[in-house]
Tab-separated table of C-alpha atoms in Angstrom:
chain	number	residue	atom	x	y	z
N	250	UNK	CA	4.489	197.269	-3.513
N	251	UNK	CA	2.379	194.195	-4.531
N	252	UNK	CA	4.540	190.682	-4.890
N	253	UNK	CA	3.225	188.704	-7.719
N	254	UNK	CA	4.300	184.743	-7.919
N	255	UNK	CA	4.369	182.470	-11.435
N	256	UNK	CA	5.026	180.195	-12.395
N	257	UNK	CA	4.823	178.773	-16.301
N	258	UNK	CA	6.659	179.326	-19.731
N	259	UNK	CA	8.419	182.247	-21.760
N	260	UNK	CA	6.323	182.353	-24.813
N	261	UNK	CA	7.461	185.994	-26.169
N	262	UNK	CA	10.419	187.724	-25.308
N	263	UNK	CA	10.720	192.240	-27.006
N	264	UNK	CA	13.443	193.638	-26.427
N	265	UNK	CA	13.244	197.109	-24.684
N	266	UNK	CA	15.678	199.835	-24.271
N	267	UNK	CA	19.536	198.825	-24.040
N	268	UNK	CA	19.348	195.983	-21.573
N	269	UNK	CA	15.765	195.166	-20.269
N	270	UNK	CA	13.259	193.210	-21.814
N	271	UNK	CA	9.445	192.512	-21.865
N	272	UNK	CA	8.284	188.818	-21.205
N	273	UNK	CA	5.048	186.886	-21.733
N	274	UNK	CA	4.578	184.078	-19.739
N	275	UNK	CA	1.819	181.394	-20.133
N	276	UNK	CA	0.545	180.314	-16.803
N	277	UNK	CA	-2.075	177.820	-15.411
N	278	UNK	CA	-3.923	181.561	-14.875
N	279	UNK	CA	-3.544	182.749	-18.323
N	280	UNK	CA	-1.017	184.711	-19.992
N	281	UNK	CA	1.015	187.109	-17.998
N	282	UNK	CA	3.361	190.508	-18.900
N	283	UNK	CA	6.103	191.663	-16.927
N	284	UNK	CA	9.570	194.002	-17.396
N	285	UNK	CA	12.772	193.109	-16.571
N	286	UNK	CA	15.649	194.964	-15.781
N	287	UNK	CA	19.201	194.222	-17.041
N	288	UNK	CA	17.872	191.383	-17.948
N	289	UNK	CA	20.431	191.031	-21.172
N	290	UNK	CA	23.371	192.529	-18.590
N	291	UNK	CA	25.938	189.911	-17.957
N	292	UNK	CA	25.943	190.215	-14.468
N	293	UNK	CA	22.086	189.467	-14.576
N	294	UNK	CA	21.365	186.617	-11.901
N	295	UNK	CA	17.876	186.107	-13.566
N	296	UNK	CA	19.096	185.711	-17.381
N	297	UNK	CA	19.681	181.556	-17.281
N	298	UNK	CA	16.189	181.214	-16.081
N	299	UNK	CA	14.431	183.625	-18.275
N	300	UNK	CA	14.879	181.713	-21.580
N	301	UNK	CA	12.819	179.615	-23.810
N	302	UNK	CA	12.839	175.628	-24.030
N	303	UNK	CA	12.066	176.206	-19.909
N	304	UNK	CA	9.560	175.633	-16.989
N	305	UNK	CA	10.356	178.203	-14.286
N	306	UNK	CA	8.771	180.403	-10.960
N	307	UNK	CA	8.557	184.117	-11.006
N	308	UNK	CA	8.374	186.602	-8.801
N	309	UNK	CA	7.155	190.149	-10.000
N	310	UNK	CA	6.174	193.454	-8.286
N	311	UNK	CA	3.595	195.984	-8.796
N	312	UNK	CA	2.332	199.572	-7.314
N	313	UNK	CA	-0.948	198.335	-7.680
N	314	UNK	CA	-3.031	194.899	-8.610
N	315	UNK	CA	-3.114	196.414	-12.216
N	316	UNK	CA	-0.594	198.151	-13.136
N	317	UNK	CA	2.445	197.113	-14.835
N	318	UNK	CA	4.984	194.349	-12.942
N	319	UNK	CA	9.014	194.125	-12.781
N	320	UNK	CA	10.934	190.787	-12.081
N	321	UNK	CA	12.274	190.477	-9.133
N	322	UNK	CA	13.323	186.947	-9.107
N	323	UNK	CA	13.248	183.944	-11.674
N	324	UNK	CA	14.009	180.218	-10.992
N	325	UNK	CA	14.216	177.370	-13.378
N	326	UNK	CA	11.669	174.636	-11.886
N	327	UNK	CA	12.303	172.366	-15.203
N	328	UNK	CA	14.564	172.524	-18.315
N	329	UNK	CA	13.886	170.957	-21.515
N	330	UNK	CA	16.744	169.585	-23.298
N	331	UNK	CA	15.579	168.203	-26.865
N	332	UNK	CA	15.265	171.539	-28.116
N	333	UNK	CA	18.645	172.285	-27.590
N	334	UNK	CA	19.614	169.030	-29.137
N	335	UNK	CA	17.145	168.832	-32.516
N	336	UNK	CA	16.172	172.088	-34.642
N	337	UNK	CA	12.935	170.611	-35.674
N	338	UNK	CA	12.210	169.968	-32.086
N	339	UNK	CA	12.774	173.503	-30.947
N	340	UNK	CA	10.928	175.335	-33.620
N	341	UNK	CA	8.057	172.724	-32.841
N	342	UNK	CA	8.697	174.057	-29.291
N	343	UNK	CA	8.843	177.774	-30.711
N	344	UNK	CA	5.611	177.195	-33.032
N	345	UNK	CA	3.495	175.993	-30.224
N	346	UNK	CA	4.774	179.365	-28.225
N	347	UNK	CA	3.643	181.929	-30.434
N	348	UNK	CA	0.635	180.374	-31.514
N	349	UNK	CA	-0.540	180.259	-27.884
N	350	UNK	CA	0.874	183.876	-27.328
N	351	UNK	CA	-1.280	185.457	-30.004
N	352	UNK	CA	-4.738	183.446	-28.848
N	353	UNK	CA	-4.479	183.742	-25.567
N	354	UNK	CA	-7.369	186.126	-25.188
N	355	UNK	CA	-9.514	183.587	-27.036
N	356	UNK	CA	-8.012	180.283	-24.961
N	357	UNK	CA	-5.634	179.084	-22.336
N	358	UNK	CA	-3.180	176.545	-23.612
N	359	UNK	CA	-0.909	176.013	-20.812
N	360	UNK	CA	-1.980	172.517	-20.009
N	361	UNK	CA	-1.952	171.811	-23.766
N	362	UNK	CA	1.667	173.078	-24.129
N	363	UNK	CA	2.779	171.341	-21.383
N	364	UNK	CA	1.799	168.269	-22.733
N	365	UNK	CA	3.856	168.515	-25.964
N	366	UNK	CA	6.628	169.900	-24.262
N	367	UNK	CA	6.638	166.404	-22.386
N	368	UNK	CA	6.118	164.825	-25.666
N	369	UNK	CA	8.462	166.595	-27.441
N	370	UNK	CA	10.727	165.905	-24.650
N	371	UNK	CA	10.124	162.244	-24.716
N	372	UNK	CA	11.558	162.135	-28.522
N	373	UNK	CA	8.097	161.795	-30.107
N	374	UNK	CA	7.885	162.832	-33.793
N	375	UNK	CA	7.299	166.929	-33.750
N	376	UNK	CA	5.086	166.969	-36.338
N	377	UNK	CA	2.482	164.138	-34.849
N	378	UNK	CA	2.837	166.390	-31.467
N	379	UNK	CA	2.327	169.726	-33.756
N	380	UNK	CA	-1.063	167.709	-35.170
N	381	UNK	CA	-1.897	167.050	-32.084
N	382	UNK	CA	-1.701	170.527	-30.836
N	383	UNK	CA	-3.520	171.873	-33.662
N	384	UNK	CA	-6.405	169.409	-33.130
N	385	UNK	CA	-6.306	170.572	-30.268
N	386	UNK	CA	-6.250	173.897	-30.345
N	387	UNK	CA	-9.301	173.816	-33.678
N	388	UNK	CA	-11.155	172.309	-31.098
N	389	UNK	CA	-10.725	174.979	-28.601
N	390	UNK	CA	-11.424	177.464	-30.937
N	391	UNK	CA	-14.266	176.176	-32.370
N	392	UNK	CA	-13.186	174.780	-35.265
N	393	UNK	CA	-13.589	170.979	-35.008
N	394	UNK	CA	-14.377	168.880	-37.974
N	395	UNK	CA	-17.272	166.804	-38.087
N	396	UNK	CA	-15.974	162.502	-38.900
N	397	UNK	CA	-19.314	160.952	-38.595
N	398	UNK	CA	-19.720	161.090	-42.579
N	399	UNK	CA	-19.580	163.116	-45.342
N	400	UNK	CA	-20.491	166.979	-44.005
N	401	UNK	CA	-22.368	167.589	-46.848
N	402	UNK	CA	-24.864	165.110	-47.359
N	403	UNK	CA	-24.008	162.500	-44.244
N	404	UNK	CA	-23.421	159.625	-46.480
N	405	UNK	CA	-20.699	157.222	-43.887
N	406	UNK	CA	-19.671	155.372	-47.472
N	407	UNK	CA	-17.434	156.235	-50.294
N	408	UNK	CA	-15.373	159.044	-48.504
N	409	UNK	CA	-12.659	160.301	-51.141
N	410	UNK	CA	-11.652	163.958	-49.581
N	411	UNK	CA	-11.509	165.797	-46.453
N	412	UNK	CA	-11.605	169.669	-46.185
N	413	UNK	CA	-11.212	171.713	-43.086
N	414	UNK	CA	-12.613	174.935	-44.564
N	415	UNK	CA	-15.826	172.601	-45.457
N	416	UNK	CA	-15.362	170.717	-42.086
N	417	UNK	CA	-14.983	167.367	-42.475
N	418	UNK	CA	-14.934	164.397	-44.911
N	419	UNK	CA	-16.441	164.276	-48.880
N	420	UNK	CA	-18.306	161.782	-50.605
N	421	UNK	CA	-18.017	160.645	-54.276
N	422	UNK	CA	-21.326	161.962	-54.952
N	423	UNK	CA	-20.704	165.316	-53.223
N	424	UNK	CA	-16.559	165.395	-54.546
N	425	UNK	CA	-16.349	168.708	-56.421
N	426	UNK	CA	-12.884	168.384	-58.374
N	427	UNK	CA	-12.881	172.592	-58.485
N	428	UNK	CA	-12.881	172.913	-54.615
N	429	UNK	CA	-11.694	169.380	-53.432
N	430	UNK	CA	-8.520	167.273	-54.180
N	431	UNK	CA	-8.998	163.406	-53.932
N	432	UNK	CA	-7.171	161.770	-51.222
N	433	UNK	CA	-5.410	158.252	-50.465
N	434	UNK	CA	-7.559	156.039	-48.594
N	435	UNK	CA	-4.962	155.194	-46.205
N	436	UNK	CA	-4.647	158.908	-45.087
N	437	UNK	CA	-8.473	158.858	-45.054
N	438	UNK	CA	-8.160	155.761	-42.687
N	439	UNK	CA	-5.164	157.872	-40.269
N	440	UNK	CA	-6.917	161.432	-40.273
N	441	UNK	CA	-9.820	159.805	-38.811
N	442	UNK	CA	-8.226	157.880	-36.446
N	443	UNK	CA	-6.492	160.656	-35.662
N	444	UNK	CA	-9.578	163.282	-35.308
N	445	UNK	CA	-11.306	160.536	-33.377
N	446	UNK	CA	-8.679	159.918	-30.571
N	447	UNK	CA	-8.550	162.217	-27.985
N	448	UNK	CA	-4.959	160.873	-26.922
N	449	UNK	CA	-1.790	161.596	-28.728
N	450	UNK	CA	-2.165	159.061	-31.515
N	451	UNK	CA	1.035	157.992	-33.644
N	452	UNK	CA	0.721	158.600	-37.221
N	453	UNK	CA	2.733	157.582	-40.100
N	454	UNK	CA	5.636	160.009	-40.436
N	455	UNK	CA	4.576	160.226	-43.882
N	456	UNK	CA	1.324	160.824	-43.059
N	457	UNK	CA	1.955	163.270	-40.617
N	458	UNK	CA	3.668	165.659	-42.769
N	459	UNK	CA	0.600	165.373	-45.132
N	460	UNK	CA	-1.923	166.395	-42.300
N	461	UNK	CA	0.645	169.115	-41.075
N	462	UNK	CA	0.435	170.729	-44.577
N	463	UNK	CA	-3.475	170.788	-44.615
N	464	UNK	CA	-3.531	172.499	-41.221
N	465	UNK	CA	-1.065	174.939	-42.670
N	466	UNK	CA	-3.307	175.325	-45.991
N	467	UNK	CA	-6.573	176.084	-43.795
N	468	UNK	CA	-4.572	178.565	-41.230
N	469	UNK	CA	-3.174	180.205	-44.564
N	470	UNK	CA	-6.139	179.973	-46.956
N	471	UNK	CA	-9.210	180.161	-44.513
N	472	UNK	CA	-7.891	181.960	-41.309
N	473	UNK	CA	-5.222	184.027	-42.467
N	474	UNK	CA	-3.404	183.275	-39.745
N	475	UNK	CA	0.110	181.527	-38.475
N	476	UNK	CA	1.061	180.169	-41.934
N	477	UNK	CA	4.810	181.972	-41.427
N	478	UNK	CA	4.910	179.404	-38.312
N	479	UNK	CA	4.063	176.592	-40.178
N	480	UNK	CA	6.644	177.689	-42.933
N	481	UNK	CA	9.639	177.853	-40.420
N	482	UNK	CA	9.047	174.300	-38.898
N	483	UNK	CA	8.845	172.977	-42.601
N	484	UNK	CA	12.024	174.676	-42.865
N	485	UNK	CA	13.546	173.113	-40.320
N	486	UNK	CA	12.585	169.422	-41.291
């Protein structure tokens, strides 16, 4: 038998047959699949460290390098607490999981993750550490706006919209009232402070929970994709 050590983050949990369960972790390495056995028993010594809201080591075996792995052993290396304090922070937590667990052929967001988790953690607003994420994670993906001036004609004055599906800010003379809403000046002035800093940046609460909804309009309207995760941390606000 091969020995297999992980360590990283639940971010999907199936359940599988009466008591086991499949998990998939996010690691430094990428995403990683493993069974475990009993794992929903009682008696279960690994259960307390095989949760979400959780940093912890794994040990799994194998027959060979590539075929499928059972847990052995789980340890908690580091818990996080807010989560099990704040609903919004935990779905926040939850959103960022399963967004990472369906790209993670495309990108690896462990060090991402771990960042908001600290952030979260550290009692920052969830939704300015969910915007950051998603910058994040457009940028990884290829889908980074362009801020240097309107992205239709380049003009750097008189910027009354933004659209992500267009990619960046609009210009009076290029403002198309059937495809583009005008926006407040002061959100113009926070989204691109926000798109420019490559730090977690503080928005406005109230501002935040603008930007949150046009990520959530382009995942649902352009991508297709996440907008029931979006949904469930608006529910929780």
């Amino acid at each position: 038998m091969i020995e297999h050590k992980y360590v990283g983050f639940i971010c999907n949990i199936t359940n599988y047959q009466e008591n086991d369960a499949i998990y998939n972790v996010l690691t430094a390495n990428g995403k990683q699949s493993f069974k475990a056995r009993g794992i929903k028993k009682i008696t279960s010594k690994n259960a307390t460290s095989c949760n979400y809201f959780m940093l912890s080591e794994f040990i799994t075996s194998s027959k060979t390098e590539n075929s499928k792995q059972t847990l052995k052993q789980a340890c908690n290396i580091k818990i996080y607490k807010k989560p099990l304090e704040d609903l919004l922070v935990s779905s926040s937590y939850l959103f960022i999981c399963n967004i990472l667990n369906n790209v993670s052929q495309e990108i690896n967001g462990f060090d991402m993750a771990i960042e908001c988790f600290d952030l979260l953690e550290k009692n920052f607003y969830p939704i300015n550490v969910l915007n950051y994420f998603l910058k994040n994670l457009c940028n990884s993906l290829g889908y980074a706006p362009n801020i240097t001036g309107c992205v239709n004609c380049g003009n750097k004055t008189n910027l009354i919209s933004f659209d992500f599906e267009s990619g960046g800010f609009i210009c009076s003379n290029c403002f198309d009232s059937q495809r583009y809403h005008k926006i407040d000046a002061n959100i113009l002035k926070d989204l691109y402070l926000f798109l420019k800093e490559s730090k977690y940046f503080d928005l406005d609460r109230v501002h935040s929970n603008i930007i949150f909804n046009y990520y959530r309009d382009f995942f649902k309207n352009v991508l297709n994709l996440f907008y029931h995760y979006f949904d469930f941390v608006l529910k929780c606000m």
